[in-house]
Amino acid sequence: MSLRLVPPVAQVSGKGQRWAEARTGGLLALPAAVYFLVFWLVPFVAAVYLSFTSYDFAGTPEWTGLDNYRRMLGDPGFWNSARVTAAYTIGSVVPSIVLGLAIAVPLSKPGRYNAFLRGLVMIPAAMPLVATSMVWSVIFADKGLANALIGLVGVEPKPWLTDEGLALWALVIMTTWKHLGLFVIILTAGLQGLPLSVFEAAALDGAGPIRVFYRITLPLLRRTLLFVLVIAVVGAMQSFVPAFLLTKGGPAGATEVLPLYLWATGFGFERMGYASAIAMVLLVAMLALSLVQFRVLRGGEDG
Amino acid sequence: MSMMTRRNLLKTAALTTASGLLAACGSADPVATVPADGVPRGKISVWLHQTKAYDAVFTPLLRSYMQEFGGVDITPLYVPVDKLDAKLLTAFAGDVPPDLFRIGGWTIPGHARKGRLAPIIPKAMGVADEKALVQDYDEHAISSLSYEGRLYGVPTDYEICYLYYRKDRFAAAGLDPDKPPTTWEEVAEYSKRLTSADGKKVGLQWILGNPQWTLMQLLALVKGKGGTILSPDAGKATLATDAGVEALRYYGSLGNAKLSNPLSGFGLFATGEAAMLVSGLFAMDLFPSLNPKLTFGDVFDIAPMPRWDAGKPVAPAYTWGWAVAKQSKLPYTAWHFVDYLQRQDVAAKQLKDASILTPVKGWEKLPGADQKALDIMAAAAPYADFGPQTPVWNEMAKALTDAADAVAFGKKTPEQAAADFDQAMRMTL
């Protein structure tokens, strides 16, 4: 029996091959392109267009130029929601990352139970947000776990979800708990990818663990931190479900985050044009914040 | 080539967007034909919110109607009450609304202004014209379902507010359980005596954070003082007046906004933390279901809505209604089925089995409900006030809730809250 070698690609000229490859590539990319077009580009273009119109789900959108954006400037509801969103974003992102880092550093080291602990810490992140919100509504109930725990240290029970000073922080606690696991896993992966030689050199030079953390670990981890920070900020600014399910934006507007206000404006008040304008402002704010984060944190390289 | 591709892509996106928008906005004109023989036919869909008790009344009616009118096929869809508005809205936007649906009467002007509702077809309801139909119902209730002089619905589930009070709490505070307060001044006085030192038990507790109940509660206070929430033509907000500010001040002075219960004031009344609450007929069945120890007439009771001392009586009211989509191809059949649901005998059964009061003519004498409850409602009916009839009801009620809650939580003074409400409404109206 003899083997005859067949060339893997038919003999074609350089130009013809490029065409064939381009056509195949185009065909392979087509499903993704269609998906992108239908579910991203078209809604996005429609939202941009609607933001310059008055549209209440009836008739055709009426072009109003910048009216929706001008309206926003004098809308106390919008500014209240913007303040709430800012507080919620800072309140949930900072502890998530600080705690995430504090947990990731020991978990990234070789250890007998670390793999198991990493799996454990990921459980909340794997839970659906709606289910998480339901669980926390029970935890924050008058006779729930939260009040039982603070009762152990002699603190009076708190109306977590109906006190306008506490409700937002109750949501922050829940969100931090929910996202912490994901951040821990990402940061752990980043930490494990750092070059050991640098740490060995630092140890030989007699650097202590705190100095090593601030002078070596954090700078080297900058790219991973940037990624975590961007997804944490964007996630917090888009947060809708916890406020919708746990507090409905109350009490007295204390948890009315911008996505919730946007939803109420669009689907409660039927002002799709104005809701689209709010969405655009939110998008621009998120882009701007992301760019700032990139500018501040870029430059370093993990590993 | 790449430029062309980009251009084409943008063109396609613009065209797709435009066609999507047009599809969302367009609607075919319904053919509201009345069959020559007056017999309904065809397949219609019905959306309604469901309670177990109402289901037990509605489902047999649906079956018997389809049996009686063999040419009709009705598909019901039960939607949770808090999701009904959003589902209807998306159905209207997608041009696929149900033929018939049950909606809050307060949303009728908004839907009617946008041309989503089909007016009543009197012939399908067995009457010559709208005037004759109005005479078959409580005038106030059915009139609240009209917009710009046209009737777009018939009422079902009619509620006029009562003052609910806990007799056990009254007795414990040394108050006569058979003498509930009749004025808002008395309510404040009783509330002081019913409020515990730590504020965990209160007298009257408002239902906070709920636009519909906020509107009804404040309506009684503002209008009773001679003020209004919106001007009579609903073109201007008028809360920042002496009457409005005084009403808000009173609102903020009662109850404890920080008391927590998943069912808000209803839950607090059921647990006994609140001794008084403003609510409707439906709550008579609700409270025993929340706390089996609550027996009507024994542990809790009802009284007419208080009024200001020397002020005029105001009875905040609302009604749900049946409405038909303008896009429906079978409006005659839809209205015909509604007429079947609104008969006197059905109204009596609904009241008895589901505590739903259909305000047909003579509803005061319908058997099935507690006679005291009906008597109080009947006495209040001439003063029934459905609040401002405005196409922007949702925004108005939300802005009012923001103002009232801000005062209740001590975030704003009544003057500030009233001014903010008026300003928010200036942008809306």
XYZ file of C-alpha atoms in Angstrom:
732
model
C 0.000 0.000 0.000
C 1.376 3.344 -0.960
C 0.569 6.729 0.448
C -0.041 9.620 -1.921
C 0.369 13.045 -0.411
C -2.306 15.522 -1.457
C -1.596 19.216 -1.046
C -3.951 20.623 1.636
C -4.971 23.671 -0.411
C -5.738 23.638 -4.081
C -3.197 25.287 -6.229
C -4.429 28.872 -6.591
C -2.713 32.117 -7.239
C -1.897 34.447 -4.303
C -4.730 36.846 -5.139
C -7.239 34.057 -5.653
C -6.288 32.480 -2.344
C -6.763 35.757 -0.541
C -10.223 36.063 -2.076
C -11.123 32.519 -1.083
C -9.937 33.102 2.444
C -11.785 36.426 2.649
C -14.979 34.794 1.440
C -14.694 31.938 3.913
C -13.865 34.360 6.719
C -16.786 36.562 5.755
C -19.174 33.609 5.766
C -17.912 32.431 9.129
C -18.293 35.915 10.580
C -21.751 36.412 9.100
C -23.801 34.962 12.015
C -21.933 37.157 14.481
C -22.296 40.159 12.184
C -26.043 39.600 11.842
C -26.377 39.213 15.586
C -24.373 42.399 16.118
C -26.441 44.269 13.554
C -29.872 43.158 14.777
C -29.343 43.124 18.522
C -26.766 45.864 18.960
C -26.377 48.281 16.089
C -30.045 48.680 15.142
C -31.284 49.214 18.736
C -28.377 51.560 19.368
C -29.053 53.654 16.269
C -32.761 53.632 17.114
C -32.048 54.793 20.672
C -29.783 57.604 19.454
C -32.486 58.693 17.025
C -35.271 58.438 19.624
C -33.282 60.551 22.067
C -33.870 63.518 19.742
C -37.588 62.879 19.436
C -40.772 62.887 21.428
C -42.183 59.393 21.229
C -44.839 57.940 23.494
C -45.445 54.554 21.847
C -48.185 56.141 19.759
C -47.968 57.664 16.308
C -44.545 58.416 14.870
C -41.628 59.914 16.780
C -41.624 63.686 16.495
C -38.231 65.360 16.043
C -37.591 67.713 18.971
C -33.861 68.308 18.628
C -32.138 68.777 21.963
C -35.341 69.220 23.993
C -34.917 65.933 25.870
C -31.384 66.840 26.877
C -32.469 70.312 27.969
C -35.321 68.776 29.979
C -32.797 66.638 31.831
C -31.015 69.705 33.147
C -34.120 70.859 35.021
C -35.469 67.459 36.002
C -35.062 66.896 39.762
C -35.851 63.199 39.311
C -32.931 62.774 36.932
C -30.500 64.556 39.252
C -31.679 62.579 42.250
C -31.114 59.364 40.304
C -27.711 60.564 39.122
C -26.682 61.234 42.740
C -28.020 57.860 43.877
C -26.191 56.100 41.028
C -22.925 57.850 41.880
C -23.219 56.886 45.557
C -24.194 53.335 44.656
C -21.311 52.983 42.183
C -18.660 54.274 44.574
C -20.225 52.399 47.491
C -20.264 49.068 45.717
C -17.101 49.250 43.584
C -14.595 50.323 46.237
C -15.379 47.626 48.832
C -15.769 44.991 46.102
C -12.258 45.607 44.812
C -10.607 46.131 48.200
C -12.221 43.020 49.637
C -11.628 41.125 46.409
C -7.942 41.902 46.592
C -7.754 41.075 50.282
C -9.252 37.652 49.613
C -7.433 37.025 46.333
C -3.915 37.544 47.727
C -3.982 34.574 50.162
C -6.119 32.477 47.788
C -3.634 32.890 44.932
C -0.895 31.173 46.889
C -0.498 27.408 46.825
C -2.499 25.922 49.640
C -4.270 22.736 50.512
C -7.796 24.167 50.545
C -7.368 27.172 48.280
C -8.917 25.592 45.189
C -11.928 24.596 47.262
C -12.170 28.073 48.797
C -11.963 29.692 45.366
C -14.899 27.556 44.268
C -16.809 28.502 47.403
C -16.281 32.199 46.939
C -17.606 31.939 43.386
C -21.028 30.589 44.418
C -22.759 33.988 44.862
C -21.482 35.104 41.456
C -23.036 32.023 39.887
C -26.441 32.697 41.434
C -29.009 34.512 39.261
C -29.408 38.119 40.367
C -33.166 37.783 40.770
C -32.756 34.803 43.084
C -30.046 36.664 44.993
C -32.362 39.643 45.442
C -35.108 37.393 46.762
C -32.727 35.779 49.248
C -31.526 39.176 50.465
C -35.062 40.493 50.849
C -35.482 37.736 53.428
C -32.114 38.524 55.009
C -33.059 42.203 55.325
C -36.555 41.491 56.701
C -37.366 42.751 60.187
C -36.713 39.359 61.711
C -34.126 38.385 59.131
C -30.502 37.365 59.381
C -29.130 40.915 59.107
C -30.972 42.041 62.228
C -30.134 38.805 64.023
C -26.427 39.381 63.343
C -26.356 42.995 64.487
C -28.434 41.912 67.493
C -25.520 39.690 68.570
C -23.433 42.811 69.140
C -26.254 44.613 70.883
C -27.425 46.786 67.985
C -31.166 47.463 67.655
C -32.907 45.899 64.632
C -32.883 48.178 61.588
C -35.514 48.693 58.899
C -32.926 47.967 56.207
C -35.095 48.440 53.161
C -37.525 51.084 54.413
C -35.127 53.547 55.997
C -34.103 56.141 53.428
C -30.653 56.377 55.022
C -30.029 52.625 55.025
C -31.754 51.255 51.934
C -29.026 52.180 49.456
C -26.353 50.629 51.676
C -28.426 47.497 51.998
C -28.321 47.218 48.207
C -24.579 47.910 48.247
C -24.015 45.066 50.727
C -26.001 42.698 48.551
C -24.214 43.724 45.352
C -20.793 43.459 46.966
C -21.608 39.965 48.206
C -22.868 39.007 44.759
C -19.915 40.253 42.685
C -17.086 39.646 45.109
C -16.514 36.046 43.973
C -16.059 36.989 40.326
C -13.580 39.724 41.198
C -11.695 37.367 43.502
C -11.327 34.808 40.717
C -10.129 37.387 38.177
C -7.684 38.937 40.641
C -6.462 35.508 41.733
C -5.732 34.603 38.120
C -3.897 37.898 37.700
C -1.853 37.346 40.843
C -0.948 33.818 39.836
C 0.363 35.108 36.526
C 2.844 37.490 38.130
C 6.538 36.487 37.689
C 7.876 34.744 40.803
C 11.418 35.955 40.097
C 10.491 39.541 40.989
C 9.109 38.461 44.351
C 12.128 36.264 44.994
C 14.430 39.188 44.241
C 12.425 41.430 46.559
C 12.623 38.794 49.312
C 16.396 38.559 48.844
C 16.566 42.333 49.185
C 14.701 42.034 52.468
C 11.426 43.711 51.441
C 8.554 43.035 53.840
C 5.123 41.763 52.720
C 3.426 45.172 52.906
C 6.184 46.837 50.921
C 6.090 44.002 48.395
C 2.319 44.362 48.050
C 2.358 48.117 47.467
C 5.589 48.357 45.501
C 5.471 45.174 43.433
C 2.168 43.351 43.482
C -0.145 46.321 42.879
C 1.890 47.908 40.058
C 2.287 44.566 38.312
C -1.391 43.821 38.733
C -2.431 47.104 37.168
C -3.955 45.635 34.007
C -6.019 43.086 35.880
C -7.140 45.786 38.294
C -8.092 47.998 35.372
C -10.225 45.225 33.905
C -11.939 44.561 37.245
C -12.470 48.260 37.855
C -14.006 48.854 34.439
C -16.435 45.937 34.648
C -17.289 46.822 38.262
C -18.033 50.476 37.467
C -19.994 49.695 34.316
C -21.919 46.953 36.131
C -22.773 49.243 39.048
C -23.891 52.076 36.790
C -26.157 49.699 34.881
C -27.564 48.064 37.997
C -31.336 47.713 37.841
C -32.524 44.427 39.310
C -31.665 44.891 43.030
C -33.389 48.277 43.273
C -36.311 47.092 41.166
C -36.909 43.984 43.225
C -35.929 45.049 46.722
C -36.984 48.669 47.063
C -38.699 49.789 43.856
C -36.521 52.892 44.048
C -37.826 53.885 47.476
C -37.997 54.890 50.203
C -38.482 58.472 49.079
C -36.333 57.942 45.972
C -33.314 56.867 48.053
C -32.534 53.897 45.780
C -33.848 55.193 42.481
C -30.754 54.469 40.396
C -30.605 55.870 36.869
C -31.484 52.634 35.055
C -34.599 52.364 37.224
C -35.522 55.986 36.520
C -34.892 55.377 32.844
C -37.163 52.320 32.915
C -39.919 54.213 34.736
C -39.626 57.091 32.270
C -39.843 54.770 29.285
C -42.320 52.149 30.406
C -44.174 53.922 33.219
C -44.517 57.393 31.770
C -44.265 56.295 28.131
C -41.658 58.920 27.294
C -39.372 56.822 25.138
C -37.619 59.834 23.652
C -36.644 61.169 27.052
C -35.749 57.692 28.313
C -33.468 57.237 25.289
C -31.790 60.565 26.039
C -31.151 59.424 29.630
C -29.711 56.182 28.236
C -27.370 58.167 25.997
C -26.166 60.293 28.898
C -25.601 57.170 30.966
C -23.663 55.607 28.093
C -21.490 58.694 27.661
C -20.843 58.822 31.421
C -19.791 55.170 31.422
C -17.528 55.665 28.414
C -15.964 58.746 29.951
C -15.351 56.995 33.257
C -13.875 53.984 31.484
C -11.534 56.220 29.498
C -10.402 57.953 32.690
C -9.723 54.578 34.275
C -7.731 53.471 31.240
C -5.734 56.694 31.282
C -4.952 56.408 34.990
C -4.197 52.703 35.129
C -2.824 51.784 31.712
C 0.867 51.358 31.099
C 1.595 48.538 33.450
C 1.696 44.951 32.369
C 0.786 41.894 34.368
C 3.447 39.345 34.406
C -15.525 48.932 -1.854
C -15.178 49.115 1.892
C -16.776 52.609 1.846
C -19.708 51.250 -0.086
C -20.074 48.423 2.344
C -20.115 50.781 5.282
C -22.608 53.020 3.591
C -24.799 50.070 2.760
C -24.548 48.860 6.290
C -25.611 52.248 7.644
C -28.406 52.465 5.111
C -29.635 49.018 6.091
C -29.473 49.974 9.775
C -31.428 53.176 9.135
C -34.029 51.356 7.061
C -34.398 48.577 9.595
C -34.724 51.132 12.399
C -37.307 53.103 10.491
C -39.300 50.018 9.577
C -39.156 48.817 13.180
C -40.381 52.160 14.417
C -43.128 52.286 11.840
C -44.189 48.779 12.734
C -44.280 49.820 16.379
C -46.280 52.943 15.671
C -48.628 51.943 12.938
C -52.042 50.503 13.513
C -54.805 49.339 11.299
C -58.124 51.037 11.665
C -60.545 48.626 13.318
C -63.696 47.710 11.533
C -66.252 48.156 14.250
C -68.965 46.363 12.423
C -72.139 45.437 14.157
C -73.360 42.106 12.774
C -76.719 42.349 11.091
C -78.138 39.603 13.272
C -76.537 41.078 16.407
C -74.907 37.748 17.192
C -71.262 37.900 18.306
C -68.724 35.644 16.644
C -65.008 35.139 16.272
C -61.988 34.556 18.402
C -60.987 37.178 20.934
C -58.291 37.426 23.581
C -58.831 38.762 27.099
C -56.138 39.955 29.508
C -56.893 40.428 33.155
C -55.210 40.254 36.490
C -56.228 37.336 38.539
C -57.049 36.481 42.061
C -58.035 32.990 43.046
C -61.446 34.233 44.160
C -62.093 36.142 40.940
C -60.898 33.241 38.827
C -63.581 31.092 40.430
C -66.180 33.570 39.194
C -64.680 34.455 35.817
C -63.773 31.022 34.441
C -67.292 29.518 34.685
C -68.704 32.702 33.140
C -66.281 32.428 30.260
C -67.299 28.831 29.655
C -71.013 29.513 29.882
C -70.686 32.463 27.483
C -68.879 30.348 24.908
C -71.508 27.663 25.339
C -74.329 30.141 24.854
C -72.654 31.863 21.895
C -71.098 28.960 20.068
C -69.451 31.150 17.464
C -67.224 32.843 20.012
C -63.896 31.557 21.212
C -62.260 33.477 24.070
C -58.660 33.019 25.148
C -57.929 34.491 28.570
C -54.483 35.464 29.780
C -53.972 36.103 33.467
C -51.272 38.651 34.226
C -50.031 39.603 37.707
C -51.567 42.938 38.615
C -48.235 44.762 38.912
C -47.136 43.557 35.471
C -50.366 44.245 33.607
C -49.632 47.853 32.611
C -46.139 47.095 31.288
C -47.385 44.065 29.365
C -50.218 46.040 27.829
C -47.849 48.823 26.874
C -45.462 46.528 25.058
C -48.410 44.838 23.372
C -49.673 48.203 22.140
C -46.188 49.196 21.014
C -45.837 45.933 19.101
C -49.313 46.406 17.597
C -50.549 43.160 19.101
C -52.820 44.179 21.984
C -55.487 41.824 23.268
C -59.026 42.506 22.107
C -60.327 43.022 25.606
C -58.581 43.857 28.874
C -59.180 44.966 32.403
C -57.372 48.188 33.272
C -57.267 50.777 35.992
C -59.742 53.543 35.237
C -57.028 56.103 35.961
C -55.087 54.932 32.885
C -58.005 55.353 30.483
C -57.274 59.022 29.562
C -53.641 58.185 28.772
C -54.529 55.248 26.526
C -57.488 57.060 24.942
C -55.377 60.104 24.078
C -52.996 57.836 22.219
C -55.846 56.315 20.242
C -55.434 52.845 21.694
C -58.989 52.305 22.884
C -62.181 51.550 21.019
C -65.189 53.447 22.303
C -68.165 51.549 23.623
C -70.492 49.997 21.060
C -73.871 50.593 22.751
C -75.673 48.020 20.608
C -73.346 45.288 21.805
C -74.263 46.281 25.351
C -77.981 46.036 24.611
C -78.647 49.794 24.746
C -79.393 52.453 22.165
C -76.630 54.878 23.057
C -73.958 55.833 25.612
C -76.450 57.877 27.616
C -78.612 54.830 28.155
C -75.567 52.802 29.173
C -74.509 55.385 31.740
C -77.918 55.016 33.357
C -77.208 51.337 33.967
C -74.261 52.204 36.216
C -73.223 54.387 39.103
C -72.852 57.708 37.326
C -69.596 58.728 39.031
C -67.925 55.393 38.444
C -68.720 55.081 34.759
C -68.020 58.748 34.038
C -64.486 58.286 35.318
C -63.870 55.986 32.351
C -64.538 58.594 29.706
C -62.119 60.873 27.887
C -63.066 64.015 26.011
C -66.730 63.135 26.242
C -66.468 59.570 24.927
C -66.912 56.464 26.982
C -64.064 53.956 26.689
C -64.877 51.465 29.405
C -67.397 50.057 31.833
C -66.536 49.860 35.503
C -65.781 46.810 37.564
C -64.080 46.635 40.963
C -65.284 49.959 42.355
C -63.659 51.196 45.545
C -64.388 54.162 47.796
C -61.990 54.640 50.677
C -62.851 53.762 54.256
C -61.004 54.357 57.445
C -60.018 50.933 58.754
C -59.288 50.724 62.459
C -58.196 48.101 64.946
C -60.741 47.800 67.711
C -58.308 45.878 69.890
C -55.724 48.658 69.681
C -58.379 51.273 70.417
C -59.496 49.367 73.506
C -55.917 48.896 74.697
C -55.324 52.656 74.380
C -58.460 53.434 76.375
C -60.397 54.638 73.322
C -63.966 53.557 72.639
C -63.711 50.848 69.950
C -67.178 51.741 68.731
C -66.390 55.394 68.240
C -63.865 55.763 65.450
C -62.624 59.250 64.606
C -64.771 61.228 62.197
C -62.469 64.161 61.503
C -58.795 64.392 60.560
C -58.254 66.413 63.731
C -59.611 63.482 65.743
C -57.461 61.072 63.761
C -54.386 63.068 64.826
C -55.556 63.125 68.446
C -56.307 59.381 68.498
C -52.987 58.691 66.761
C -51.121 60.391 69.583
C -52.778 58.102 72.100
C -52.200 55.039 69.956
C -48.510 55.699 69.361
C -46.092 53.877 71.640
C -43.128 55.637 73.236
C -40.633 53.915 70.923
C -42.711 54.714 67.833
C -42.986 51.046 66.891
C -46.766 51.157 67.251
C -48.625 54.004 65.644
C -52.122 55.298 65.125
C -52.794 56.071 61.495
C -50.175 54.769 59.094
C -50.187 56.002 55.510
C -49.503 53.625 52.656
C -46.178 55.062 51.533
C -44.366 54.715 48.240
C -47.482 53.671 46.353
C -48.576 56.238 43.749
C -52.213 55.230 43.670
C -52.690 55.214 47.434
C -50.619 58.354 47.911
C -52.909 60.156 45.517
C -56.058 58.970 47.285
C -54.764 59.770 50.750
C -53.584 63.241 49.784
C -56.687 63.886 47.707
C -58.835 63.621 50.835
C -56.563 65.985 52.750
C -55.966 68.579 50.026
C -59.488 68.745 48.656
C -60.980 68.656 52.116
C -59.032 71.841 52.813
C -60.429 73.397 49.659
C -57.314 72.925 47.541
C -56.562 70.858 44.476
C -53.645 68.810 43.216
C -54.087 69.899 39.615
C -56.208 72.743 38.275
C -59.731 71.765 37.144
C -58.601 71.525 33.514
C -55.610 69.402 34.683
C -53.315 71.847 32.926
C -51.416 73.120 35.944
C -50.163 71.750 39.267
C -51.637 73.530 42.273
C -50.194 71.802 45.319
C -48.043 74.736 46.428
C -50.973 76.517 48.054
C -51.950 76.877 51.710
C -54.267 73.874 51.383
C -51.635 71.709 49.712
C -48.883 72.629 52.143
C -51.134 72.111 55.181
C -52.203 68.734 53.801
C -48.573 67.692 53.354
C -47.708 68.920 56.845
C -50.508 66.792 58.272
C -49.392 63.851 56.132
C -45.886 64.075 57.539
C -47.089 64.369 61.116
C -48.767 60.958 61.324
C -47.416 57.437 61.377
C -43.834 56.265 61.256
C -42.319 56.169 57.771
C -39.552 53.868 58.936
C -41.843 51.053 60.037
C -41.085 48.155 57.796
C -43.358 45.585 56.238
C -43.248 43.971 52.788
C -46.933 44.854 52.389
C -46.440 48.420 53.571
C -49.387 49.859 55.532
C -51.558 46.805 54.838
C -49.036 44.547 56.519
C -48.553 46.933 59.440
C -52.309 47.050 60.035
C -52.470 43.263 59.921
C -49.735 42.948 62.549
C -51.315 45.624 64.731
C -48.374 48.006 64.481
C -50.733 50.414 62.728
C -54.107 51.015 64.359
C -55.682 52.925 61.467
C -55.355 52.766 57.695
C -57.099 54.214 54.655
C -58.179 51.476 52.277
C -60.953 50.085 50.111
C -63.528 47.310 50.235
C -61.051 44.673 49.040
C -59.100 44.975 52.280
C -61.947 43.444 54.272
C -60.938 40.087 52.839
C -57.257 40.916 52.658
C -56.678 41.447 56.379
C -58.055 38.096 57.583
C -55.923 36.421 54.916
C -52.827 38.147 56.331
C -53.724 37.445 59.921
C -56.404 34.857 60.672
C -57.035 36.469 64.061
C -58.418 39.557 62.380
C -62.160 39.129 62.289
C -64.197 41.931 60.841
C -66.409 43.703 63.359
C -64.588 42.095 66.229
C -60.872 42.878 65.945
C -61.075 45.445 63.172
C -63.816 47.608 61.717
C -64.471 50.279 59.137
C -65.678 53.855 59.334
C -66.430 56.569 56.795
C -63.452 58.494 55.489
C -62.736 61.345 57.949
C -63.156 64.954 56.882
C -61.583 68.140 58.178
C -63.518 69.789 60.988
C -66.033 72.034 59.186
C -64.535 70.917 55.872
C -66.379 69.331 52.996
C -66.502 65.539 52.713
C -64.198 63.965 50.174
C -64.397 60.264 49.329
C -61.346 59.189 47.301
C -62.382 56.512 44.846
C -61.129 54.439 41.960
C -62.494 51.818 39.671
C -61.098 49.255 37.308
C -62.782 48.909 33.965
C -63.150 46.692 30.926
C -61.755 48.262 27.779
C -61.366 47.183 24.159
C -58.338 47.821 21.960
C -58.833 50.021 18.938
C -56.896 47.477 16.889
C -59.399 44.774 17.757
C -61.037 43.336 14.687
C -63.952 42.180 16.797
C -64.932 45.047 19.081
C -68.595 44.080 18.911
C -67.876 40.607 20.236
C -65.603 42.036 22.925
C -68.192 44.508 24.179
C -70.879 41.871 23.973
C -68.868 39.613 26.255
C -68.308 42.532 28.655
C -72.046 43.080 28.790
C -72.450 39.423 29.746
C -69.969 39.897 32.603
C -71.734 42.981 33.930
C -75.203 41.547 34.573
C -76.820 42.134 37.962
C -76.688 38.454 38.919
C -73.014 38.256 37.974
C -72.304 41.444 39.922
C -73.890 39.877 42.991
C -71.830 36.717 42.576
C -68.620 38.693 42.086
C -69.313 40.675 45.211
C -70.137 37.608 47.263
C -67.347 35.335 46.044
C -64.550 37.745 45.148
C -65.345 40.993 47.026
C -65.386 42.815 43.709
C -68.058 45.460 43.484
C -69.353 46.113 39.991
C -71.104 49.470 40.245
C -74.216 48.563 38.300
C -77.320 50.598 39.047
C -78.529 49.637 42.498
C -75.143 48.272 43.647
C -76.004 49.536 47.143
C -78.524 46.716 47.465
C -76.456 43.914 46.009
C -76.449 40.907 48.296
C -73.158 39.332 49.280
C -71.116 42.028 50.988
C -71.337 43.260 54.536
C -74.267 45.660 54.575
C -72.396 48.126 56.769
C -69.638 48.350 54.178
C -72.127 48.961 51.399
C -74.052 51.507 53.463
C -70.895 53.515 54.192
C -69.913 53.379 50.527
C -73.381 54.401 49.429
C -73.383 57.371 51.808
C -69.957 58.417 50.501
C -70.771 57.843 46.829
C -72.102 61.379 46.165
C -68.713 62.708 47.263
C -66.712 60.138 45.322
C -63.602 61.783 43.925
C -61.486 59.980 41.341
C -58.698 62.525 41.456
C -57.285 64.434 38.519
C -58.250 62.913 35.167
C -55.112 63.387 33.156
C -53.338 61.491 30.397
C -50.118 61.851 32.406
C -51.588 60.216 35.503
C -48.577 57.977 36.116
C -46.143 60.868 36.167
C -48.443 62.987 38.278
C -48.964 60.227 40.846
C -45.230 59.442 40.947
C -44.302 63.100 41.474
C -46.927 63.332 44.209
C -45.540 60.201 45.855
C -42.030 61.665 45.746
C -43.329 64.841 47.428
C -45.364 63.024 50.082
C -42.636 60.485 50.869
C -40.033 63.249 51.117
C -42.173 64.946 53.779
C -42.967 61.686 55.570
C -39.246 60.838 55.786
C -38.360 64.371 56.827
C -36.221 64.969 53.731
C -38.128 68.084 52.694
C -40.395 70.626 54.294
C -44.009 70.595 53.092
C -43.391 73.921 51.332
C -40.348 72.546 49.469
C -42.092 69.296 48.547
C -45.184 71.099 47.244
C -43.063 73.497 45.198
C -41.009 70.611 43.786
C -44.195 68.787 42.808
C -45.521 71.843 40.995
C -42.191 72.297 39.228
C -41.992 68.640 38.178
C -45.509 68.865 36.801
C -44.736 72.061 34.891
C -42.324 69.998 32.797
C -44.882 67.259 32.315
C -48.164 69.020 31.676
